[in-house]
Amino acid sequence: MTQPPQPPEKPGFGPPPEPEPSRSEQASPPEQPQQTPADPQTPADPQTPADPQAQPGFGPPPGPAQSSAQQPPSAPGGPDLGKTPQPGYGYPQAPQPPQQSPRTAPQTPPTAPVPGGPVPGGPQTPPGYGYPQQPPAGYGYPGRPQPGQPGAYGQPQQPYGQQPYGQQPYGQQPYGQQPYGYPHPTVPMQSQSGAPGQPGGGRKVNASLAIIVAAVVAIALIVGAGVWYSSAGGDEKKNTANSGDSGDTKGGEGGDSGGDTAGGDEKAPADPSSEVLFQVPAPKVPKDASTIVTSGSWTTDKVYAKSGVAEVVGYDAVKGDELWTLDLPGPVCEASDHATEDGRTAVIYKPAMPTKTKPQSCTQVAAFDLATGEKLWSETAKSGTQEISFNNVTISGNTVAAASTSGGAAWDITSGKALWAPKTSDACYDSGYGGGPKLVAVRKCGPYDQRQLHIQTIDPKDGKVLSEYKMSEGIEYAAVVSTDPLVVAADVGDSAGDGSGISDFFSIDNKSGALRTRISAPGEEFAARCDGITKIEHCSGLAVGKDRLYIATEEHESSGEGYSRTNEVVAFDLATGKQTGQRADAGDGYTIVPLRMDGDNVIAYKRPPYDKGGQIVSIDGGSFKETKLMENPAEKSVRDVEARMLPQHAEILYSQGRLYMSDVYASTLSSGDKEYLAIAFGTG
């Protein structure tokens, strides 16, 4: 699995528990760890990040898959899609009876926000778009905190060593990694297998291949120069991104619906060719800050909402006109991926704009209405006498739940009334929640050398535990991929080796807490990734539905002419853990990434080669037949913007013939071109 940039960490600012050593300082767990109960007198300790994972290099792809009746071979050089998962270190123990852990409601005084305002710069354009992507570093496995930085977690390292000394980003402070969502070079680079700080993986590049890669890069530059042309004038303006300094956006008409795709709500238009509906210029970063968080985007029938600098702005879903602005006193730290049926959601933000001397903590939780931008309420919670600094927030039913290493809390989304809080006095704490159809807590118990994760399905109204599955000791982090059906991803025994956070998936029964099956997903074969450190439900490159796990494979050489790369989407049965034999191919030069489910179908984005626009396709859940729903313009000015919205890092939303792609960071580093926070496409 390719390795994306490290997301920001947001530690608590209360009295921190005793830290645990980094993974590099811990001895590797035994093959069959002793199941030792946690010491109830030992306080919960915060998660101390490990050394960053190095960037794996470009090299010969894995060998072809084994052929079977249910599992057809992949394209030449593809992953072993026929491999039967083998139990390894950390195979989960037998399910335990559900625990009815009491959760008490906190006395939470509301905190009135101080009105603030928006301010705008953006990421630089990656070179060589369409050629194999260099895996970014260490997603989910943060580096060591740097001296002199406020808090337990340091500031992000800017790409190519351009981080100004002493500058602290607003919003969040990722450490030792490139900013989440920041563009990366797309030219393949050679890895030195076995070099210090770099994973091995057996991918080596010989001299001939290095010469071929160099030739490909040269060809890309020549062809890229050949396709450069101006798109000004006439109807072509509909297919170009704005390049002026005015920041004006271009409106467009929504397309008519065409034929249905079986099993879902999304319709295939008569003509899938899209045009640019509008673009949102990148916000300028405040003085003395190199990076600021812009995490959070949502869409309804009428509104596209996107976080900016200390604000959330609602835009007309088609024309891009600003409909409302929710001003916040400080930057957004995290945003819920979910919203209620009537269009309400939640964010975490800082109570004031950070400075070098006062970086501020992510203590404020607010709910707002996506239709009007009205703030419904803003609240805080305390652990002892200290306000909790939250790492993640989610929504299930009418409950907003937020958590971190220093505590958690839940509120009614309509009134802001405190509903419950997890107990932290028994050497356990809720490190985060997964929302949506059900509410699932990842509860961390025991000291670092006897860490155990409890995966709990809880009642969102009162916090009572409905079922619980205890993972084996030694598994430090887990991410909630789906809450119904319940699927959890973990890096068992640090065996993924690529910073993806995934070596195995665990399919768990919500009602009984019993393990249904375990799915092995080796990092060298599959391209999904999760952040189980702080963003408990943030995963990419996969989707869950129809009791199936749909996951993207790693890129490999295509069977077509030239030196193009490609990959596939394959399916696993969540009852048996075996592959179904279904496979959707990206096509020569394309990389396919599942985005979400649409009924029984899978909505996926195809990142294109250098001379084409991206595509949205619907994969039929039964036949796996692909239906093209959208194809973006191939004009260079549009491709330059789309190229920055890498599917592993950006927020990508598709609904009713409209595609929204947005960045989760704004930066002072600029390529000199017009920068965009978001771009919208529509068919018509």
XYZ file of C-alpha atoms in Angstrom:
684
model
C 0.000 0.000 0.000
C 1.385 3.343 -0.975
C 2.286 5.639 1.811
C 0.457 8.991 2.113
C 1.441 12.037 4.120
C 0.952 12.072 7.862
C -2.244 13.665 9.077
C -2.107 16.181 11.884
C -2.159 15.199 15.517
C -4.123 17.061 18.113
C -3.033 16.076 21.613
C -4.841 16.985 24.752
C -3.584 19.942 26.721
C -4.577 18.613 30.108
C -2.144 16.795 32.378
C -0.840 14.113 29.990
C -0.583 10.490 31.093
C 2.758 8.771 31.048
C 3.884 8.476 27.397
C 4.755 5.185 25.791
C 7.952 4.628 23.816
C 7.902 4.834 20.043
C 7.539 1.664 18.021
C 11.156 1.783 16.983
C 12.142 1.661 20.662
C 9.813 -1.198 21.537
C 10.804 -4.797 21.131
C 8.885 -6.716 18.515
C 6.014 -8.681 20.083
C 6.295 -12.478 20.161
C 4.490 -14.602 17.638
C 1.830 -15.543 20.188
C 1.624 -12.807 22.799
C 0.527 -13.678 26.291
C -2.969 -12.430 27.013
C -2.284 -10.564 30.241
C -5.068 -8.497 31.751
C -4.387 -4.789 32.029
C -3.403 -3.417 35.403
C -6.455 -1.486 36.614
C -4.229 0.809 38.599
C -2.191 1.837 35.580
C -3.429 5.097 34.043
C -4.053 5.342 30.314
C -1.143 6.803 28.472
C -1.194 8.885 25.311
C -0.164 7.471 21.979
C 3.421 8.360 21.314
C 4.049 8.236 17.592
C 6.765 6.141 16.045
C 9.468 7.077 13.619
C 8.151 8.024 10.187
C 8.147 5.350 7.569
C 10.375 6.010 4.585
C 9.143 6.244 1.057
C 9.187 2.900 -0.704
C 10.698 3.184 -4.136
C 9.572 2.341 -7.600
C 10.513 -1.124 -8.719
C 9.378 -4.299 -10.429
C 5.764 -5.079 -9.543
C 4.712 -8.238 -7.713
C 4.349 -11.404 -9.698
C 1.087 -12.473 -11.356
C -1.712 -13.872 -9.261
C -2.507 -17.540 -9.076
C -5.406 -18.565 -11.226
C -8.469 -20.211 -9.708
C -12.110 -20.626 -10.513
C -13.142 -17.829 -8.232
C -10.025 -15.700 -8.391
C -8.903 -14.910 -11.930
C -5.309 -13.840 -12.511
C -4.520 -10.141 -12.511
C -2.884 -8.169 -15.268
C 0.802 -8.932 -15.854
C 2.867 -7.871 -12.895
C -0.205 -7.434 -10.707
C -0.794 -8.388 -7.097
C -1.437 -11.938 -5.955
C -5.213 -11.695 -5.952
C -5.635 -15.389 -5.319
C -3.728 -15.580 -2.076
C -5.602 -17.203 0.797
C -5.255 -15.139 3.979
C -3.057 -16.825 6.569
C -3.333 -16.175 10.287
C -0.317 -14.352 11.643
C 0.807 -12.543 14.703
C -1.997 -10.880 16.573
C -4.785 -13.155 15.349
C -7.724 -12.060 17.503
C -8.682 -13.985 20.596
C -12.075 -15.559 21.129
C -14.858 -13.001 21.524
C -15.660 -11.915 25.051
C -19.094 -11.301 26.550
C -20.326 -7.741 26.070
C -19.340 -5.309 28.795
C -21.859 -2.799 29.991
C -19.418 -0.030 30.743
C -21.177 2.877 32.437
C -20.699 6.239 30.788
C -21.584 9.348 32.714
C -22.746 12.621 31.219
C -20.332 15.512 31.759
C -21.272 18.902 33.052
C -20.301 20.893 30.009
C -20.641 24.676 30.021
C -21.150 26.172 26.565
C -18.376 28.244 25.131
C -19.358 31.247 23.058
C -17.223 31.582 19.939
C -15.547 34.823 19.047
C -16.423 35.966 15.529
C -13.569 35.637 13.104
C -13.077 36.021 9.412
C -11.735 34.316 6.371
C -8.385 34.883 4.957
C -6.298 32.838 1.402
C -2.177 30.517 -1.324
C -2.285 26.787 -1.927
C -0.289 23.777 -2.787
C 2.075 23.539 -5.702
C 1.376 21.610 -8.872
C 3.018 18.184 -8.993
C 5.184 17.491 -12.044
C 4.637 14.713 -14.522
C 0.932 14.131 -13.882
C -0.168 10.694 -14.972
C 3.102 8.908 -14.386
C 3.520 6.539 -11.441
C 3.001 8.331 -8.141
C 5.833 8.376 -5.649
C 4.342 7.090 -2.407
C 4.275 9.841 0.207
C 5.781 9.214 3.585
C 4.479 7.609 6.704
C 0.704 7.891 6.683
C -0.532 6.855 10.068
C 2.938 6.445 11.530
C 4.078 9.857 12.704
C 7.631 10.877 13.377
C 9.209 12.016 16.619
C 8.267 15.379 18.070
C 10.834 18.077 17.418
C 12.441 20.076 20.198
C 11.039 23.483 20.886
C 7.614 22.769 19.496
C 4.525 23.420 21.619
C 2.583 20.383 22.720
C 3.500 16.731 22.414
C 3.250 16.759 18.630
C 5.304 18.938 16.347
C 4.736 20.875 13.177
C 4.593 19.393 9.681
C 7.569 19.069 7.447
C 6.916 20.832 4.182
C 7.672 19.049 0.923
C 11.235 19.087 -0.341
C 12.652 20.464 2.897
C 11.076 23.923 2.643
C 9.668 24.134 6.153
C 10.551 27.528 7.662
C 12.196 27.049 11.005
C 10.025 27.771 13.996
C 6.792 28.271 12.074
C 3.812 26.503 13.558
C 0.852 25.681 11.279
C -2.576 26.828 12.301
C -5.315 24.309 12.901
C -3.246 21.157 13.421
C 0.400 20.277 13.801
C 1.424 17.121 11.945
C 4.950 16.156 12.713
C 7.729 14.891 10.554
C 5.490 14.397 7.536
C 4.345 16.236 4.455
C 0.943 17.886 4.931
C -2.044 15.649 4.396
C -3.432 16.422 0.961
C -0.307 18.211 -0.252
C 0.809 17.363 -3.797
C 3.766 15.095 -4.377
C 5.993 14.402 -7.364
C 4.596 11.839 -9.748
C 7.928 10.772 -11.248
C 8.900 7.289 -10.010
C 11.932 7.266 -7.752
C 14.277 4.446 -6.898
C 14.248 2.981 -3.434
C 17.313 1.689 -1.666
C 15.984 -1.490 -0.166
C 17.268 -2.038 3.282
C 18.560 1.498 3.711
C 18.090 2.979 7.154
C 14.572 4.212 7.693
C 13.273 2.624 4.486
C 11.162 -0.512 4.224
C 12.588 -3.382 2.224
C 9.741 -5.129 0.443
C 12.006 -6.643 -2.212
C 11.350 -3.894 -4.796
C 14.643 -3.177 -6.501
C 15.385 -1.276 -9.663
C 18.022 -2.490 -12.068
C 20.014 -0.295 -14.413
C 17.873 -1.090 -17.461
C 14.696 -0.165 -15.702
C 16.244 3.061 -14.441
C 17.100 3.985 -18.035
C 13.541 3.188 -19.124
C 12.089 5.339 -16.352
C 14.332 8.226 -17.340
C 13.161 7.871 -20.928
C 9.524 7.879 -19.822
C 10.055 11.091 -17.892
C 11.695 12.730 -20.897
C 8.814 11.662 -23.131
C 6.349 13.062 -20.596
C 8.035 16.439 -20.681
C 8.023 16.527 -24.470
C 4.387 15.444 -24.774
C 3.376 17.752 -21.938
C 4.884 20.689 -23.773
C 3.116 19.610 -26.952
C -0.350 19.590 -25.414
C 0.008 23.007 -23.792
C -2.374 25.443 -25.391
C -4.693 28.250 -24.433
C -8.361 27.486 -23.828
C -9.550 31.049 -23.939
C -12.607 32.047 -25.946
C -15.889 30.517 -27.031
C -17.503 27.496 -25.388
C -14.086 26.095 -24.430
C -14.213 28.320 -21.339
C -16.612 25.828 -19.803
C -13.813 23.278 -19.738
C -11.046 25.430 -18.325
C -10.085 26.318 -14.792
C -9.925 30.031 -14.009
C -6.380 31.321 -14.304
C -6.902 34.978 -13.505
C -6.422 36.760 -10.219
C -10.009 37.876 -9.768
C -11.084 34.666 -8.086
C -14.355 34.657 -10.018
C -16.022 31.302 -10.488
C -17.741 30.051 -13.610
C -21.301 28.823 -13.381
C -22.726 25.864 -15.232
C -25.961 24.010 -15.781
C -26.716 20.676 -14.171
C -26.956 17.773 -16.576
C -30.046 15.740 -17.396
C -30.274 12.254 -15.978
C -29.932 9.343 -18.313
C -30.217 5.595 -17.842
C -30.066 3.961 -14.437
C -27.170 1.965 -13.061
C -28.667 -1.082 -11.385
C -28.920 -1.066 -7.613
C -28.057 2.599 -6.969
C -29.347 6.156 -7.078
C -26.690 7.588 -9.393
C -27.775 7.864 -13.027
C -25.604 7.465 -16.100
C -26.006 10.566 -18.316
C -26.421 10.330 -22.071
C -23.081 12.142 -22.370
C -20.653 11.609 -19.447
C -18.390 14.480 -20.572
C -18.205 17.028 -17.768
C -17.429 20.713 -17.580
C -16.030 22.842 -14.788
C -18.895 24.251 -12.724
C -16.807 26.459 -10.451
C -13.554 26.703 -8.514
C -12.839 28.007 -5.026
C -9.553 29.971 -4.823
C -7.124 28.795 -2.156
C -7.234 30.925 0.993
C -4.243 32.961 2.059
C -2.415 31.594 5.067
C -2.202 33.947 8.063
C 1.062 35.690 8.882
C 3.793 33.533 10.434
C 2.000 30.308 9.495
C 3.215 27.964 6.764
C 0.190 25.639 6.713
C -3.416 25.801 7.834
C -6.035 23.067 8.011
C -9.077 23.242 5.713
C -10.498 19.823 6.552
C -14.191 19.240 5.933
C -16.511 19.178 2.913
C -20.145 18.193 2.476
C -22.735 18.259 -0.288
C -26.536 18.341 -0.416
C -28.961 18.788 -3.307
C -28.454 22.569 -3.178
C -25.269 23.273 -1.216
C -21.589 22.390 -1.379
C -19.968 23.340 1.952
C -16.208 23.587 2.493
C -14.011 24.581 5.425
C -11.724 27.554 4.883
C -9.562 29.575 7.256
C -11.525 29.930 10.510
C -14.791 29.495 8.618
C -17.084 27.129 6.767
C -18.608 28.461 3.540
C -21.699 27.184 1.752
C -21.721 27.474 -2.052
C -24.484 26.953 -4.576
C -24.003 23.319 -5.591
C -24.045 24.149 -9.328
C -23.084 27.800 -9.785
C -20.658 28.161 -6.903
C -22.166 31.393 -5.568
C -21.580 31.906 -1.846
C -24.833 31.229 0.014
C -23.661 31.546 3.618
C -20.560 31.792 5.808
C -20.125 30.341 9.281
C -17.390 32.409 10.951
C -15.310 30.725 13.645
C -12.849 32.330 16.088
C -10.121 29.845 15.156
C -9.218 27.265 12.500
C -11.119 24.021 11.964
C -9.184 21.047 13.371
C -11.370 18.143 12.260
C -14.754 17.635 10.625
C -17.292 14.839 10.704
C -17.587 12.780 7.521
C -21.256 12.208 8.343
C -24.356 14.378 8.494
C -27.881 13.772 9.731
C -30.735 13.107 7.303
C -31.871 16.709 7.664
C -28.421 18.098 6.840
C -26.692 18.853 10.153
C -23.052 18.080 10.888
C -20.225 18.992 13.282
C -16.639 20.260 13.417
C -13.855 20.663 15.988
C -12.106 24.028 16.027
C -9.733 26.191 18.062
C -11.101 28.953 20.327
C -8.782 31.588 18.817
C -6.267 32.059 16.023
C -2.997 30.403 17.054
C 0.281 32.270 17.467
C 3.834 31.045 17.977
C 3.509 31.576 21.709
C -0.105 30.357 21.970
C -0.736 27.506 19.518
C -4.217 26.872 20.985
C -5.924 23.510 21.460
C -8.807 21.882 19.578
C -11.266 22.195 22.452
C -14.410 23.497 20.725
C -17.107 21.313 19.145
C -19.854 22.951 17.092
C -22.876 21.679 15.175
C -24.350 23.597 12.245
C -26.970 23.392 9.528
C -25.678 22.721 5.999
C -28.697 24.408 4.391
C -28.317 27.764 6.146
C -24.898 27.779 7.831
C -26.576 28.444 11.191
C -24.481 27.391 14.178
C -26.726 25.239 16.361
C -24.411 25.212 19.377
C -20.778 25.184 20.500
C -19.571 23.167 23.502
C -16.479 21.963 25.359
C -15.853 19.103 27.785
C -13.426 18.677 30.650
C -11.223 15.922 31.996
C -10.712 16.937 35.570
C -10.122 20.678 35.480
C -8.684 20.765 31.973
C -10.646 21.215 28.765
C -10.268 18.230 26.460
C -8.451 18.764 23.184
C -10.268 16.506 20.725
C -8.704 14.491 17.899
C -11.800 13.265 16.064
C -15.535 13.869 15.783
C -18.353 11.865 14.217
C -22.147 11.628 14.043
C -24.482 8.675 14.523
C -28.229 9.233 14.692
C -28.674 12.550 16.496
C -25.495 12.177 18.547
C -22.224 14.038 18.069
C -19.319 12.109 19.620
C -15.741 13.377 19.967
C -12.678 11.816 21.602
C -8.921 11.917 22.142
C -6.307 10.450 24.458
C -7.409 12.878 27.167
C -11.125 12.052 27.133
C -14.344 12.003 25.163
C -17.877 13.370 25.190
C -21.205 13.175 23.350
C -23.936 15.758 22.713
C -27.392 15.937 21.198
C -26.948 17.491 17.761
C -30.106 19.608 18.038
C -29.750 21.103 21.506
C -26.094 20.577 22.401
C -27.152 18.793 25.603
C -24.386 16.611 27.066
C -25.466 12.960 26.753
C -22.616 10.893 28.171
C -18.846 10.622 28.524
C -16.643 7.497 28.631
C -15.056 6.589 31.943
C -11.270 6.948 31.990
C -10.459 5.900 35.567
C -10.093 2.186 34.790
C -6.886 2.419 32.723
C -8.964 2.698 29.540
C -10.058 5.540 27.290
C -12.013 5.912 24.061
C -9.421 6.907 21.472
C -12.080 7.625 18.864
C -15.414 6.803 17.303
C -16.785 5.583 14.005
C -20.218 6.924 13.080
C -22.905 6.572 10.453
C -25.518 3.775 10.804
C -24.074 2.727 14.177
C -21.680 4.208 16.727
C -18.481 2.241 17.360
C -15.784 3.099 19.895
C -12.136 2.085 19.704
C -11.317 1.807 23.398
C -7.689 1.498 24.398
C -6.840 -0.302 27.645
C -3.732 -1.186 29.604
C -0.157 0.135 29.663
C 1.845 0.365 26.466
C 3.556 -2.997 26.964
C 0.195 -4.732 27.474
C -1.998 -2.631 25.200
C -5.360 -4.070 24.199
C -8.030 -2.544 21.962
C -11.723 -3.087 22.634
C -14.013 -2.577 19.642
C -17.363 -1.581 21.149
C -20.714 -1.018 19.473
C -22.434 1.490 21.744
C -25.842 3.102 22.052
C -25.423 6.677 20.770
C -28.138 7.965 23.115
C -26.632 6.868 26.436
C -23.226 5.383 25.627
C -24.036 1.882 26.897
C -21.974 -0.916 25.418
C -24.107 -3.184 23.220
C -21.354 -5.567 22.133
C -17.584 -5.785 22.422
C -14.738 -7.516 20.652
C -11.314 -7.578 22.302
C -8.387 -7.586 19.927
C -5.174 -9.407 20.830
C -2.589 -7.609 22.887
C 0.131 -5.940 20.873
C -2.179 -4.333 18.298
C -1.678 -0.655 19.095
C -4.002 1.099 16.632
C -7.195 0.282 14.776
C -9.423 2.217 12.384
C -13.160 1.806 11.863
C -13.710 1.164 8.151
C -17.472 0.633 8.449
C -19.907 0.477 11.371
C -22.631 -1.577 9.634
C -21.404 -4.117 8.704
C -18.646 -3.628 11.280
C -15.183 -3.750 9.729
C -11.987 -2.695 11.482
C -8.514 -2.300 9.966
C -5.263 -2.737 11.883
C -1.548 -3.126 11.317
C -0.968 -6.400 13.163
C 2.525 -6.650 14.575
C 3.638 -3.653 12.489
C 3.722 -6.084 9.568
C 2.328 -3.756 6.874
C 5.752 -2.150 6.606
C 4.591 0.726 4.420
C 2.892 3.179 6.753
C -0.572 2.388 5.393
C -1.885 1.326 8.798
C -3.342 -1.879 7.355
C -2.120 -5.457 7.340
C -5.470 -7.058 8.185
C -9.195 -6.366 8.212
C -11.473 -7.761 10.922
C -15.141 -8.460 10.153
C -17.068 -8.347 13.449
C -20.680 -9.124 14.324
C -22.313 -5.986 15.749
C -24.831 -7.888 17.859
C -22.642 -10.501 19.536
C -19.183 -8.970 19.249
C -17.929 -12.213 17.698
C -15.260 -12.226 15.007
C -16.740 -13.287 11.689
C -13.495 -13.483 9.748
C -10.072 -11.945 9.336
C -8.837 -10.773 5.928
C -5.129 -10.518 5.231
C -4.273 -7.487 3.064
C -0.500 -7.341 2.506
C 0.815 -3.841 1.927
C 2.662 -4.812 -1.228
C -0.577 -5.990 -2.857
C -3.294 -3.571 -1.747
C -3.434 0.220 -1.851
C -5.920 1.109 0.899
C -4.773 3.074 3.942
C -6.216 4.074 7.311
C -5.195 6.379 10.116
C -5.886 4.520 13.328
C -3.782 6.923 15.392
C -6.142 9.895 15.714
C -8.572 9.967 12.747
C -10.207 6.710 13.729
C -12.598 6.490 10.770
C -10.436 8.046 8.085
C -9.668 5.412 5.433
C -9.206 5.636 1.668
C -8.910 3.244 -1.260
C -11.809 1.039 -0.126
C -15.566 0.775 0.358
C -17.855 -1.574 2.292
C -21.342 -2.699 1.289
C -23.460 -5.709 0.342
C -21.442 -7.622 2.983
C -18.380 -7.114 0.814
C -15.101 -5.257 1.226
C -14.048 -3.547 -2.002
C -10.394 -2.587 -2.057
C -7.952 -1.125 -4.586
C -4.833 -3.073 -5.470
C -1.394 -1.553 -5.759
C -0.307 -0.121 -9.107
C 1.607 -2.402 -11.458
C 2.650 -2.539 -15.092
C -0.276 -2.670 -17.480
C -0.640 -5.155 -20.305
C -0.909 -2.403 -22.908
C 1.783 -0.835 -24.997
C 4.293 1.569 -23.528
C 5.207 1.894 -19.878
C 1.830 2.719 -18.347
C 0.669 1.647 -14.911
C -2.723 0.431 -13.747
C -4.547 -1.358 -10.930
C -7.850 -3.021 -10.042
C -10.650 -3.112 -7.482
C -11.294 -6.555 -5.995
C -13.940 -7.810 -3.549
C -13.754 -9.872 -0.352
C -16.675 -11.673 1.278
C -17.050 -10.377 4.855
C -18.513 -13.708 6.000
C -15.775 -15.996 4.672
C -12.837 -13.624 4.240
C -12.236 -14.973 0.737
C -12.088 -13.075 -2.519
C -15.229 -13.314 -4.612
C -13.329 -13.528 -7.895
C -14.739 -10.189 -9.057
C -12.371 -7.568 -10.421
C -12.787 -4.139 -12.002
C -9.816 -2.990 -14.085
C -8.758 0.649 -14.145
C -7.481 0.498 -17.745
C -4.076 1.412 -19.156
C -2.666 4.515 -17.513
C -5.546 4.863 -15.020
C -5.611 4.157 -11.279
C -8.996 3.269 -9.785
C -9.983 4.152 -6.201
C -13.310 3.220 -4.525
C -15.049 6.254 -3.005
C -18.305 4.966 -1.518
C -21.270 2.665 -2.010
C -24.353 3.538 -4.064
C -26.862 0.890 -3.086
C -25.230 -2.364 -4.175
C -22.866 -0.552 -6.541
C -19.434 0.956 -5.916
C -18.714 4.551 -6.924
C -15.047 4.870 -7.883
C -12.707 7.590 -9.138
C -10.192 6.900 -11.899
C -7.077 9.012 -11.720
C -6.069 9.527 -15.353
C -2.859 9.473 -17.378
C -1.121 12.785 -18.068
C -3.146 13.661 -21.182
C -6.697 12.843 -20.062
C -9.249 13.907 -17.457
C -10.327 11.838 -14.479
C -13.398 9.625 -14.515
C -16.170 8.577 -12.156
C -17.504 5.062 -12.721
C -20.168 2.895 -11.130
C -19.168 -0.741 -10.578
C -22.164 -3.086 -10.562
C -22.120 -5.051 -7.296
C -23.177 -8.255 -9.054
C -21.579 -8.325 -12.496
C -18.771 -5.852 -11.709
C -19.558 -4.176 -15.014
C -18.317 -0.582 -15.089
C -20.587 2.269 -16.181
C -18.951 5.632 -16.872
C -20.803 8.394 -15.035
C -18.379 11.250 -15.720
C -15.208 12.094 -17.640
C -13.478 15.385 -16.901
C -11.987 17.744 -19.507
C -8.491 16.961 -20.781
C -7.470 20.628 -21.129
C -4.210 21.312 -19.354
C -5.552 24.142 -17.205
C -8.160 21.748 -15.783
C -5.777 18.824 -15.442
C -3.347 20.992 -13.487
C -6.014 21.607 -10.839
C -7.317 18.030 -10.804
C -3.755 16.710 -10.528
C -3.345 18.365 -7.144
C -6.402 16.604 -5.737
C -4.815 13.209 -5.211
C -7.482 10.657 -4.237
C -5.369 9.331 -1.350
C -5.242 12.742 0.300
C -7.954 15.077 -0.993
C -11.654 15.065 -0.169
C -13.592 13.722 -3.173
C -17.396 13.792 -3.206
C -19.623 12.604 -6.053
C -23.404 12.984 -6.064
C -26.115 13.363 -8.696
C -23.790 14.044 -11.619
C -21.550 16.482 -9.719
C -17.980 15.884 -8.559
C -16.296 18.020 -5.882
C -12.571 17.745 -5.217
C -10.962 19.768 -2.431
C -7.725 20.096 -0.509
C -7.470 19.741 3.279
C -4.564 22.162 3.653
C -3.659 25.630 2.487
C 0.023 26.539 2.386
C 2.396 29.419 1.811
C 4.340 27.263 -0.638
C 3.143 28.119 -4.121
C 3.998 27.038 -7.647
C 3.250 30.526 -8.946
C 0.103 29.337 -10.713
C -3.409 30.104 -9.622
C -4.153 27.868 -6.647
C -7.530 26.365 -5.757
C -9.054 25.049 -2.567
C -11.785 23.176 -4.459
C -13.003 22.463 -7.974
C -16.450 21.233 -9.061
C -17.399 19.313 -12.211
C -20.832 18.534 -13.650
C -22.256 16.604 -16.593
C -24.732 18.132 -18.996
